[in-house]
XYZ file of C-alpha atoms in Angstrom:
100
model
C 97.819 89.284 95.326
C 98.164 92.103 97.855
C 95.516 92.057 100.604
C 94.492 95.606 99.649
C 93.832 94.397 96.113
C 91.635 91.669 97.585
C 89.600 94.347 99.386
C 89.315 96.460 96.205
C 88.155 93.403 94.251
C 85.648 92.551 96.968
C 83.972 95.958 96.776
C 84.158 95.999 92.957
C 82.384 92.636 92.902
C 79.581 94.058 95.033
C 79.382 97.171 92.837
C 79.061 95.081 89.648
C 76.471 92.920 91.413
C 78.278 89.707 90.507
C 76.622 87.658 93.237
C 78.084 84.309 92.143
C 81.610 85.713 92.273
C 80.859 87.351 95.627
C 79.703 83.991 96.992
C 83.047 82.519 95.960
C 84.919 85.251 97.875
C 83.284 84.775 101.268
C 83.195 82.018 103.846
C 80.085 79.801 103.941
C 79.588 80.829 107.573
C 79.734 84.563 106.788
C 77.932 86.789 109.297
C 77.157 90.298 108.036
C 76.462 93.012 110.598
C 74.239 95.796 109.252
C 73.842 98.534 111.807
C 72.310 97.306 115.034
C 70.337 94.440 113.438
C 71.166 90.818 114.185
C 73.877 89.344 111.922
C 72.647 87.791 108.673
C 74.078 85.118 106.387
C 75.104 85.400 102.747
C 71.700 84.673 101.182
C 69.951 87.365 103.211
C 72.832 89.783 102.599
C 72.671 89.193 98.845
C 68.911 89.802 98.918
C 69.488 93.028 100.855
C 72.183 94.166 98.413
C 70.000 93.351 95.401
C 67.137 95.396 96.839
C 69.505 98.225 97.745
C 70.859 98.466 94.194
C 67.294 98.758 92.845
C 67.057 102.020 94.764
C 70.614 103.120 93.982
C 71.558 101.592 90.603
C 74.659 103.762 90.134
C 75.987 103.060 93.626
C 79.638 102.292 94.184
C 82.161 102.052 97.005
C 84.864 104.645 97.537
C 87.688 103.338 99.703
C 89.110 106.144 101.822
C 91.758 104.251 103.764
C 93.229 100.837 104.502
C 95.000 99.342 107.449
C 96.514 96.023 106.509
C 98.792 93.241 107.601
C 99.982 90.285 105.569
C 96.596 88.517 105.600
C 94.181 91.019 107.187
C 92.715 94.298 106.037
C 90.365 96.879 107.492
C 88.892 99.480 105.180
C 87.233 102.809 105.753
C 84.958 103.520 102.837
C 81.723 105.076 101.653
C 78.959 103.813 99.404
C 78.001 106.678 97.173
C 75.018 106.909 94.829
C 72.597 109.321 93.261
C 68.968 108.867 94.100
C 66.836 107.553 91.219
C 66.032 109.949 88.366
C 62.450 110.270 89.578
C 63.789 112.000 92.680
C 65.734 115.219 92.938
C 68.870 114.679 90.840
C 71.002 116.626 93.288
C 70.351 114.213 96.145
C 73.246 111.913 96.977
C 73.367 109.118 99.476
C 76.534 108.166 101.322
C 76.793 105.285 103.728
C 79.881 104.458 105.741
C 81.123 100.887 105.396
C 83.852 98.777 106.912
C 85.453 95.547 105.826
C 87.230 93.672 108.578
């Protein structure tokens, strides 16, 4: 499988909220860096993602660009979602993301 396909599958797994599959895709010693906060492990990251999708249930990643080598990939992407229906329907949230 092409390393870019691995990255696409990784984001798709997050977007479908398949946490068991996501756990199988990452290293047990995963350290996730969210902004300027201290790195967190998989369990805390999954909890954060689960809570995030409550607020943005239609959220999904849009990959803008890849830089890859045989076994490494860096992505430039956005997480895009509408705010919940109880809010203004025209509001959209976009968050930059990076997979290294």
